[in-house]
Coordinates of N, CA and C in Angstrom, one line a residue:
Chain A
G1 N -3.5 16.2 7.2 CA -3.8 14.8 7.0 C -2.8 13.9 7.8
E2 N -3.0 12.6 7.6 CA -2.2 11.6 8.4 C -0.8 11.6 7.9
N3 N 0.2 11.4 8.8 CA 1.6 11.3 8.5 C 2.1 10.0 9.2
V4 N 2.7 9.2 8.5 CA 3.3 7.9 9.0 C 4.8 7.9 8.8
E5 N 5.5 7.7 9.9 CA 6.9 7.6 9.8 C 7.4 6.1 10.2
Q6 N 8.3 5.6 9.5 CA 8.7 4.2 9.7 C 10.2 4.1 9.8
H7 N 10.6 3.3 10.8 CA 12.1 3.1 11.0 C 12.4 1.7 11.4
P8 N 13.5 1.2 11.1 CA 14.5 1.8 10.2 C 14.2 1.7 8.7
S9 N 14.9 2.3 7.9 CA 14.7 2.1 6.5 C 15.3 0.9 5.9
T10 N 16.4 0.4 6.6 CA 17.0 -0.9 6.2 C 17.3 -1.6 7.5
L11 N 17.2 -2.9 7.4 CA 17.5 -3.8 8.6 C 18.1 -5.1 8.1
S12 N 19.2 -5.4 8.7 CA 19.9 -6.7 8.3 C 20.1 -7.5 9.6
V13 N 19.6 -8.8 9.5 CA 19.7 -9.7 10.7 C 20.2 -11.0 10.2
Q14 N 20.7 -11.8 11.2 CA 21.1 -13.1 10.9 C 19.9 -14.0 11.0
E15 N 19.9 -15.1 10.2 CA 18.8 -16.0 10.2 C 18.7 -16.5 11.7
G16 N 17.4 -16.6 12.1 CA 17.1 -17.0 13.5 C 17.0 -15.9 14.5
D17 N 17.5 -14.7 14.1 CA 17.3 -13.6 15.0 C 16.0 -13.0 14.9
S18 N 15.6 -12.0 15.7 CA 14.4 -11.3 15.6 C 14.6 -10.0 14.9
A19 N 13.5 -9.5 14.3 CA 13.5 -8.2 13.6 C 12.3 -7.4 14.1
V20 N 12.6 -6.1 14.4 CA 11.5 -5.2 14.8 C 11.5 -3.9 14.0
I21 N 10.3 -3.6 13.5 CA 10.1 -2.4 12.7 C 9.1 -1.5 13.4
K22 N 9.4 -0.2 13.5 CA 8.5 0.7 14.2 C 7.9 1.8 13.3
C23 N 6.7 2.1 13.6 CA 6.0 3.2 12.9 C 5.3 4.1 13.9
T24 N 5.3 5.4 13.6 CA 4.5 6.3 14.3 C 3.5 7.0 13.4
Y25 N 2.4 7.4 13.9 CA 1.4 8.1 13.1 C 0.9 9.4 13.9
S26 N 0.2 10.3 13.1 CA -0.1 11.6 13.7 C -1.6 11.8 14.0
D27 N -2.5 11.1 13.2 CA -3.9 11.3 13.3 C -4.5 10.4 14.4
S28 N -5.0 11.0 15.5 CA -5.5 10.2 16.5 C -6.8 9.5 16.1
A29 N -7.4 9.9 15.0 CA -8.6 9.2 14.5 C -8.3 7.9 13.8
S30 N -7.0 7.6 13.5 CA -6.7 6.3 12.8 C -7.0 5.2 13.7
N31 N -7.6 4.2 13.1 CA -8.1 3.0 13.9 C -7.8 1.7 13.3
Y32 N -7.0 1.7 12.2 CA -6.7 0.4 11.6 C -5.3 0.5 11.1
F33 N -4.5 -0.5 11.5 CA -3.0 -0.4 11.2 C -2.5 -1.7 10.6
P34 N -2.5 -1.8 9.3 CA -2.0 -3.0 8.6 C -0.5 -3.0 8.3
W35 N 0.1 -4.2 8.2 CA 1.4 -4.3 7.7 C 1.5 -5.1 6.4
Y36 N 2.3 -4.6 5.5 CA 2.3 -5.3 4.2 C 3.8 -5.7 3.9
K37 N 3.9 -6.8 3.2 CA 5.2 -7.4 2.7 C 5.2 -7.3 1.2
Q38 N 6.3 -6.7 0.7 CA 6.4 -6.6 -0.8 C 7.7 -7.2 -1.2
E39 N 7.6 -8.3 -2.0 CA 8.8 -8.9 -2.6 C 9.1 -8.2 -3.9
L40 N 10.3 -8.3 -4.4 CA 10.8 -7.5 -5.5 C 9.9 -7.8 -6.8
G41 N 9.4 -6.7 -7.3 CA 8.6 -6.9 -8.5 C 7.1 -7.3 -8.3
K42 N 6.7 -7.5 -7.0 CA 5.4 -8.0 -6.7 C 4.5 -6.9 -6.1
R43 N 3.3 -7.2 -5.9 CA 2.4 -6.3 -5.2 C 2.5 -6.4 -3.7
P44 N 2.2 -5.4 -2.9 CA 2.2 -5.5 -1.5 C 1.1 -6.5 -1.0
Q45 N 1.5 -7.3 0.0 CA 0.5 -8.3 0.5 C 0.4 -8.2 2.0
L46 N -0.8 -8.2 2.5 CA -1.1 -8.0 3.9 C -0.5 -9.2 4.6
I47 N 0.2 -8.9 5.7 CA 0.7 -10.0 6.5 C 0.1 -10.0 7.9
I48 N -0.3 -8.9 8.5 CA -1.0 -8.8 9.7 C -1.5 -7.4 9.9
D49 N -2.6 -7.3 10.7 CA -3.1 -6.0 11.0 C -3.6 -5.9 12.4
I50 N -3.9 -4.7 12.9 CA -4.4 -4.6 14.2 C -5.3 -3.4 14.2
R51 N -6.3 -3.5 15.1 CA -7.3 -2.4 15.2 C -7.1 -1.7 16.5
S52 N -7.7 -0.5 16.6 CA -7.4 0.4 17.8 C -7.9 -0.1 19.1
N53 N -8.8 -1.1 19.1 CA -9.3 -1.6 20.3 C -8.5 -2.8 20.8
V54 N -7.3 -3.1 20.2 CA -6.5 -4.2 20.5 C -5.1 -3.7 20.7
G55 N -4.4 -4.3 21.7 CA -3.0 -3.8 22.0 C -1.9 -4.7 21.3
E56 N -2.3 -5.9 21.1 CA -1.3 -6.8 20.5 C -2.0 -7.9 19.7
K57 N -1.3 -8.4 18.7 CA -1.9 -9.5 17.9 C -0.7 -10.3 17.4
K58 N -0.9 -11.6 17.4 CA 0.2 -12.5 17.0 C -0.3 -13.5 16.0
D59 N 0.5 -13.9 15.0 CA 0.2 -14.9 14.0 C 1.5 -15.7 13.8
Q60 N 1.7 -16.8 14.4 CA 2.9 -17.6 14.3 C 4.1 -16.8 14.6
R61 N 5.0 -16.5 13.7 CA 6.3 -15.8 14.0 C 6.1 -14.3 13.9
I62 N 5.0 -13.8 13.6 CA 4.8 -12.4 13.4 C 3.8 -11.9 14.5
A63 N 4.2 -10.7 15.0 CA 3.3 -10.0 16.0 C 3.3 -8.5 15.7
V64 N 2.2 -7.9 16.1 CA 2.1 -6.5 16.0 C 1.6 -5.9 17.3
T65 N 2.2 -4.8 17.8 CA 1.8 -4.2 19.0 C 1.4 -2.7 18.7
L66 N 0.4 -2.2 19.4 CA -0.1 -0.9 19.2 C -0.2 -0.1 20.5
N67 N 0.4 1.1 20.5 CA 0.2 2.0 21.7 C -0.5 3.2 21.2
K68 N -1.8 3.3 21.4 CA -2.6 4.4 20.9 C -2.2 5.7 21.6
T69 N -1.9 5.6 22.9 CA -1.5 6.9 23.6 C -0.3 7.5 23.0
A70 N 0.7 6.7 22.7 CA 1.9 7.3 22.1 C 1.9 7.3 20.6
K71 N 0.8 6.8 20.0 CA 0.6 6.8 18.5 C 1.8 6.1 17.8
H72 N 2.1 4.9 18.3 CA 3.0 4.1 17.6 C 2.7 2.6 17.6
F73 N 3.1 1.9 16.6 CA 2.9 0.5 16.5 C 4.1 -0.2 15.8
S74 N 4.3 -1.4 16.2 CA 5.5 -2.1 15.8 C 5.2 -3.5 15.2
L75 N 6.1 -3.9 14.3 CA 6.0 -5.3 13.8 C 7.2 -6.1 14.3
H76 N 6.9 -7.3 14.8 CA 8.0 -8.1 15.4 C 8.0 -9.4 14.6
I77 N 9.1 -9.8 14.1 CA 9.3 -11.1 13.4 C 10.3 -11.9 14.2
T78 N 9.9 -13.0 14.7 CA 10.9 -13.9 15.4 C 11.4 -15.0 14.5
E79 N 12.5 -15.6 14.9 CA 13.1 -16.7 14.2 C 13.1 -16.5 12.7
T80 N 13.7 -15.3 12.3 CA 13.7 -14.9 10.9 C 14.3 -16.0 10.0
Q81 N 13.8 -16.0 8.8 CA 14.3 -17.0 7.7 C 14.6 -16.2 6.5
P82 N 15.5 -16.7 5.6 CA 15.8 -16.0 4.4 C 14.6 -15.5 3.6
E83 N 13.5 -16.3 3.6 CA 12.3 -15.9 2.8 C 11.6 -14.8 3.4
D84 N 12.0 -14.3 4.6 CA 11.4 -13.1 5.2 C 12.0 -11.9 4.6
S85 N 13.1 -12.0 3.8 CA 13.7 -10.9 3.2 C 12.7 -10.2 2.2
A86 N 12.5 -8.9 2.4 CA 11.5 -8.2 1.6 C 11.5 -6.8 2.1
V87 N 10.6 -6.0 1.4 CA 10.3 -4.6 2.0 C 9.0 -4.7 2.7
Y88 N 9.0 -4.1 3.9 CA 7.8 -4.1 4.8 C 7.3 -2.7 4.9
F89 N 6.0 -2.6 4.8 CA 5.3 -1.3 4.9 C 4.3 -1.3 6.0
C90 N 4.3 -0.2 6.8 CA 3.2 -0.1 7.7 C 2.2 1.0 7.1
A91 N 1.0 1.0 7.6 CA 0.0 1.9 7.2 C -0.9 2.3 8.3
A92 N -1.5 3.4 8.2 CA -2.5 3.9 9.2 C -3.8 4.3 8.4
N93 N -4.9 4.0 8.9 CA -6.2 4.3 8.2 C -7.1 5.0 9.1
A94 N -7.4 6.3 8.8 CA -8.3 7.0 9.6 C -9.6 7.3 8.8
N95 N -9.5 7.4 7.5 CA -10.7 7.7 6.6 C -10.9 6.5 5.8
A96 N -12.2 6.0 5.8 CA -12.5 4.9 5.0 C -12.1 5.0 3.5
G97 N -11.5 4.0 3.0 CA -11.1 4.0 1.6 C -9.7 4.4 1.3
K98 N -9.0 5.0 2.3 CA -7.6 5.4 2.0 C -6.7 5.2 3.2
S99 N -5.5 4.8 2.9 CA -4.5 4.6 4.0 C -3.3 5.4 3.6
T100 N -2.6 5.8 4.7 CA -1.3 6.4 4.5 C -0.2 5.4 4.9
F101 N 0.8 5.3 4.0 CA 1.8 4.3 4.2 C 3.1 4.9 4.7
G102 N 3.9 4.2 5.4 CA 5.2 4.5 5.7 C 6.1 4.3 4.5
D103 N 7.4 4.7 4.6 CA 8.3 4.7 3.4 C 8.9 3.3 3.2
G104 N 8.6 2.4 4.1 CA 9.1 1.0 3.9 C 10.4 0.7 4.6
T105 N 10.6 -0.6 5.0 CA 11.8 -1.1 5.6 C 12.3 -2.3 4.8
T106 N 13.5 -2.2 4.3 CA 14.1 -3.3 3.5 C 14.8 -4.2 4.5
L107 N 14.2 -5.4 4.7 CA 14.7 -6.4 5.6 C 15.5 -7.4 4.9
T108 N 16.7 -7.7 5.3 CA 17.6 -8.7 4.7 C 17.9 -9.7 5.8
V109 N 17.6 -10.9 5.6 CA 18.0 -12.0 6.5 C 19.1 -12.8 5.9
K110 N 20.2 -12.8 6.6 CA 21.5 -13.4 6.1 C 21.5 -14.9 6.6
P111 N 21.7 -15.8 5.7 CA 21.8 -17.2 6.1 C 23.0 -17.5 7.0
Chain B
N1 N -12.3 -16.1 -8.9 CA -12.3 -14.8 -8.3 C -11.0 -14.1 -8.6
A2 N -11.1 -13.1 -9.5 CA -9.8 -12.4 -10.0 C -9.3 -11.4 -9.1
G3 N -10.1 -10.8 -8.2 CA -9.6 -9.8 -7.3 C -9.5 -8.4 -8.0
V4 N -8.4 -7.8 -7.9 CA -8.1 -6.5 -8.6 C -7.3 -6.7 -9.8
T5 N -7.8 -6.3 -10.9 CA -7.1 -6.5 -12.2 C -6.8 -5.2 -12.8
Q6 N -5.5 -5.0 -13.2 CA -5.1 -3.7 -13.8 C -4.3 -4.0 -15.0
T7 N -4.6 -3.1 -16.0 CA -3.8 -3.2 -17.3 C -3.5 -1.8 -17.8
P8 N -2.4 -1.7 -18.6 CA -1.5 -2.7 -19.0 C -0.5 -3.0 -17.8
K9 N 0.3 -4.0 -17.9 CA 1.4 -4.3 -17.0 C 2.6 -3.5 -17.2
F10 N 2.9 -3.2 -18.5 CA 4.1 -2.4 -18.8 C 3.7 -1.4 -19.9
Q11 N 4.2 -0.2 -19.9 CA 3.9 0.8 -20.9 C 5.0 1.8 -21.0
V12 N 5.4 2.1 -22.2 CA 6.3 3.2 -22.4 C 5.6 4.3 -23.2
L13 N 5.7 5.5 -22.6 CA 5.0 6.7 -23.2 C 6.0 7.7 -23.6
K14 N 5.7 8.5 -24.6 CA 6.5 9.7 -24.9 C 6.0 10.9 -24.1
T15 N 6.8 11.8 -23.7 CA 6.4 13.0 -23.0 C 5.3 13.7 -23.8
G16 N 4.2 14.0 -23.1 CA 3.1 14.7 -23.7 C 2.0 13.8 -24.1
Q17 N 2.2 12.5 -24.3 CA 1.2 11.6 -24.6 C 0.2 11.4 -23.4
S18 N -1.0 11.0 -23.8 CA -2.0 10.6 -22.7 C -2.3 9.1 -22.8
M19 N -2.7 8.6 -21.6 CA -3.1 7.2 -21.6 C -3.9 6.9 -20.4
T20 N -4.6 5.8 -20.4 CA -5.4 5.4 -19.3 C -5.0 4.0 -18.8
L21 N -4.8 4.0 -17.5 CA -4.6 2.7 -16.8 C -5.9 2.2 -16.3
Q22 N -6.2 0.9 -16.7 CA -7.5 0.4 -16.4 C -7.4 -0.4 -15.1
C23 N -8.5 -0.4 -14.3 CA -8.6 -1.1 -13.0 C -10.0 -1.6 -12.8
A24 N -10.1 -2.9 -12.5 CA -11.4 -3.5 -12.2 C -11.3 -4.4 -11.0
Q25 N -12.3 -4.5 -10.2 CA -12.4 -5.4 -9.1 C -13.7 -6.1 -9.1
D26 N -13.7 -7.4 -8.7 CA -14.9 -8.2 -8.7 C -15.3 -8.6 -7.4
M27 N -14.9 -7.9 -6.3 CA -15.3 -8.2 -5.0 C -16.4 -7.3 -4.4
N28 N -16.9 -6.5 -5.2 CA -18.0 -5.6 -4.8 C -17.6 -4.6 -3.7
H29 N -16.3 -4.3 -3.7 CA -15.8 -3.3 -2.7 C -16.2 -1.9 -3.0
E30 N -16.6 -1.2 -2.0 CA -17.0 0.2 -2.2 C -15.8 1.2 -2.4
Y31 N -14.7 0.8 -1.8 CA -13.6 1.8 -1.9 C -12.5 1.3 -2.9
M32 N -12.1 2.2 -3.8 CA -11.0 2.0 -4.7 C -10.0 3.1 -4.7
S33 N -8.8 2.8 -5.0 CA -7.8 3.9 -5.0 C -6.6 3.6 -5.9
W34 N -5.9 4.6 -6.2 CA -4.7 4.5 -7.0 C -3.5 5.0 -6.2
Y35 N -2.4 4.2 -6.2 CA -1.1 4.6 -5.6 C 0.0 4.6 -6.6
R36 N 1.0 5.4 -6.4 CA 2.2 5.3 -7.2 C 3.3 4.9 -6.2
Q37 N 4.3 4.2 -6.7 CA 5.4 3.8 -5.9 C 6.7 4.0 -6.7
D38 N 7.5 5.0 -6.3 CA 8.7 5.3 -6.9 C 9.8 4.5 -6.3
P39 N 10.9 4.2 -7.0 CA 12.0 3.3 -6.5 C 12.4 3.7 -5.1
G40 N 12.4 2.7 -4.2 CA 12.9 2.9 -2.9 C 12.0 3.7 -2.0
M41 N 10.8 3.9 -2.5 CA 9.9 4.7 -1.7 C 8.6 4.0 -1.4
G42 N 7.8 4.6 -0.5 CA 6.5 4.0 -0.2 C 5.5 4.2 -1.2
L43 N 4.3 3.9 -0.8 CA 3.1 4.1 -1.7 C 2.4 5.4 -1.4
R44 N 2.3 6.2 -2.4 CA 1.6 7.5 -2.3 C 0.3 7.5 -3.0
L45 N -0.7 8.0 -2.3 CA -2.1 8.0 -2.8 C -2.3 9.1 -3.9
I46 N -2.8 8.7 -5.0 CA -3.0 9.7 -6.1 C -4.5 10.1 -6.0
H47 N -5.4 9.2 -6.2 CA -6.9 9.5 -6.1 C -7.5 8.3 -5.4
Y48 N -8.7 8.6 -4.8 CA -9.5 7.5 -4.3 C -10.9 7.7 -4.5
S49 N -11.7 6.7 -4.3 CA -13.2 6.7 -4.5 C -13.9 5.9 -3.4
V50 N -14.9 6.5 -2.8 CA -15.6 5.8 -1.7 C -16.9 5.2 -2.3
G51 N -17.1 5.3 -3.6 CA -18.3 4.7 -4.2 C -18.5 5.2 -5.6
A52 N -19.4 4.6 -6.3 CA -19.7 5.0 -7.7 C -20.1 6.5 -7.7
G53 N -19.5 7.2 -8.6 CA -19.8 8.6 -8.8 C -19.1 9.6 -7.8
I54 N -18.3 9.0 -6.9 CA -17.6 9.9 -5.9 C -16.1 9.6 -6.0
T55 N -15.3 10.7 -6.2 CA -13.9 10.6 -6.2 C -13.3 11.7 -5.4
D56 N -12.1 11.6 -5.0 CA -11.4 12.6 -4.2 C -9.9 12.5 -4.4
Q57 N -9.2 13.6 -4.2 CA -7.8 13.7 -4.4 C -7.0 13.1 -3.2
G58 N -5.9 12.5 -3.5 CA -5.0 12.0 -2.5 C -3.9 12.9 -2.3
E59 N -2.7 12.4 -2.1 CA -1.5 13.1 -1.7 C -0.9 13.8 -3.0
V60 N -0.9 13.0 -4.1 CA -0.2 13.5 -5.3 C -1.1 13.4 -6.6
P61 N -2.1 14.3 -6.6 CA -3.1 14.1 -7.7 C -2.8 14.8 -9.0
N62 N -1.8 15.8 -9.0 CA -1.6 16.6 -10.2 C -1.1 15.8 -11.3
G63 N -1.8 16.0 -12.5 CA -1.4 15.3 -13.7 C -2.2 14.1 -14.0
Y64 N -3.2 13.7 -13.0 CA -4.0 12.5 -13.1 C -5.5 12.9 -13.0
N65 N -6.3 12.1 -13.7 CA -7.7 12.2 -13.5 C -8.3 10.8 -13.3
V66 N -9.4 10.8 -12.6 CA -10.1 9.5 -12.4 C -11.6 9.7 -12.5
S67 N -12.3 8.6 -12.7 CA -13.7 8.6 -12.7 C -14.2 7.3 -12.1
R68 N -15.4 7.2 -11.6 CA -15.9 5.9 -11.0 C -17.4 5.9 -11.4
S69 N -17.6 5.4 -12.6 CA -19.0 5.3 -13.1 C -19.7 4.0 -12.7
T70 N -18.9 3.0 -12.3 CA -19.5 1.8 -11.8 C -18.7 1.4 -10.5
T71 N -19.3 0.5 -9.7 CA -18.6 0.0 -8.5 C -17.3 -0.8 -8.9
E72 N -17.3 -1.4 -10.1 CA -16.2 -2.3 -10.5 C -15.0 -1.6 -11.0
D73 N -15.2 -0.5 -11.7 CA -14.1 0.1 -12.5 C -13.6 1.4 -12.0
F74 N -12.3 1.6 -12.1 CA -11.7 2.9 -11.6 C -10.5 3.2 -12.4
P75 N -10.7 3.7 -13.6 CA -9.6 4.0 -14.5 C -8.8 5.3 -14.1
L76 N -7.5 5.3 -14.3 CA -6.6 6.4 -14.0 C -6.1 7.0 -15.3
R77 N -6.3 8.2 -15.6 CA -5.9 8.9 -16.8 C -4.7 9.8 -16.6
L78 N -3.7 9.6 -17.4 CA -2.6 10.6 -17.4 C -2.9 11.5 -18.5
L79 N -2.9 12.8 -18.2 CA -3.4 13.8 -19.2 C -2.3 14.2 -20.2
S80 N -1.1 14.4 -19.8 CA 0.0 14.8 -20.6 C 1.3 14.3 -19.9
A81 N 1.7 13.1 -20.3 CA 2.7 12.4 -19.5 C 4.0 13.2 -19.4
A82 N 4.6 13.1 -18.3 CA 5.9 13.8 -18.0 C 6.9 12.7 -17.4
P83 N 8.2 12.9 -17.6 CA 9.2 11.9 -17.1 C 9.0 11.7 -15.6
S84 N 8.5 12.7 -14.8 CA 8.3 12.6 -13.4 C 7.2 11.6 -13.0
Q85 N 6.4 11.2 -14.0 CA 5.4 10.2 -13.8 C 5.8 8.8 -14.1
T86 N 7.1 8.6 -14.4 CA 7.7 7.3 -14.5 C 7.6 6.7 -13.1
S87 N 6.9 5.5 -13.0 CA 6.7 5.0 -11.7 C 5.9 3.6 -11.8
V88 N 5.7 3.0 -10.7 CA 4.9 1.8 -10.7 C 3.5 2.2 -10.1
Y89 N 2.5 1.9 -10.7 CA 1.1 2.3 -10.3 C 0.4 1.0 -9.8
F90 N -0.2 1.2 -8.6 CA -1.0 0.1 -8.1 C -2.4 0.6 -7.9
C91 N -3.4 -0.2 -8.4 CA -4.8 0.0 -8.1 C -5.1 -0.8 -6.9
A92 N -6.1 -0.4 -6.1 CA -6.4 -1.2 -4.9 C -7.9 -1.0 -4.5
S93 N -8.4 -2.0 -3.8 CA -9.8 -1.9 -3.4 C -9.9 -2.4 -1.9
S94 N -10.9 -1.9 -1.3 CA -11.2 -2.3 0.1 C -12.6 -2.2 0.4
S95 N -13.0 -2.7 1.6 CA -14.4 -2.7 2.0 C -14.5 -2.7 3.5
V96 N -15.4 -2.0 4.1 CA -15.6 -2.0 5.5 C -16.0 -3.4 5.9
T97 N -16.9 -4.1 5.1 CA -17.3 -5.4 5.4 C -16.2 -6.5 5.3
A98 N -15.1 -6.1 4.6 CA -14.0 -7.0 4.5 C -12.9 -6.5 5.5
G99 N -13.2 -5.7 6.5 CA -12.3 -5.3 7.5 C -11.3 -4.3 7.1
N100 N -11.6 -3.6 6.0 CA -10.7 -2.5 5.5 C -9.4 -3.0 4.9
T101 N -9.2 -4.3 4.8 CA -8.0 -4.8 4.2 C -7.9 -4.3 2.7
I102 N -6.7 -3.8 2.4 CA -6.5 -3.3 1.0 C -6.0 -4.4 0.2
Y103 N -6.7 -4.7 -1.0 CA -6.2 -5.6 -2.0 C -5.7 -4.9 -3.1
F104 N -4.4 -5.2 -3.5 CA -3.8 -4.5 -4.6 C -3.8 -5.3 -5.9
G105 N -3.8 -4.6 -7.0 CA -3.6 -5.2 -8.3 C -2.1 -5.5 -8.4
E106 N -1.8 -6.1 -9.5 CA -0.4 -6.6 -9.7 C 0.6 -5.4 -10.1
G107 N 0.1 -4.3 -10.4 CA 0.9 -3.1 -10.7 C 1.1 -2.9 -12.2
S108 N 1.3 -1.6 -12.5 CA 1.6 -1.2 -13.9 C 2.9 -0.4 -13.9
W109 N 3.8 -0.9 -14.7 CA 5.1 -0.3 -14.8 C 5.1 0.7 -15.9
L110 N 5.2 2.0 -15.6 CA 5.1 3.1 -16.6 C 6.4 3.8 -16.7
T111 N 6.9 3.9 -18.0 CA 8.1 4.7 -18.2 C 7.7 5.8 -19.2
V112 N 8.1 7.0 -18.9 CA 7.8 8.2 -19.7 C 9.2 8.7 -20.2
V113 N 9.4 8.7 -21.5 CA 10.7 9.1 -22.1 C 10.5 10.4 -22.8

């Protein structure tokens, strides 16, 4: 089955700096790669996603890049703010109805 | 539009007891799934369903049963609770027509003592 590895597990940045989280996947059939943000005690919420026919997607301060050849994708957050502090999960979807998640990255943005 | 609704939000069980976590979605999504999230860890798939009457095992199915008699409902049954099943459980739904975005319920915090 699919295996998703996510790095780093923790990331601390100063407010205003950029943050990058990277994921690799194993199943070349995966074609949908979402990123979720989870605040403490809350459910994961989709922040951005990318599909296999696209190399990059941007939404304001958040961007995601995908390299299908190397089987990796990354989340980029620019101009970080304290409210960006949360746990971020990547996921890969090869089979309809189920996704495999990375273990998460705890991002701390220090004011 | 309620989205994905799961109950109960909190539950304490004794070892060996059984219980059912309820999950319902009102978005007419064909896909539903159950994940568990242990402290400091990611989401692991327990069981999933691609439509009414069809279920399949995920990554960590042991100790859990599911059924999908309707498109809307996907209950998760713990057969004989064990302390190792202490976790947060998330029900989720998705649809090809909605771009495969996963919509999560609010979570159920389960403690087995």
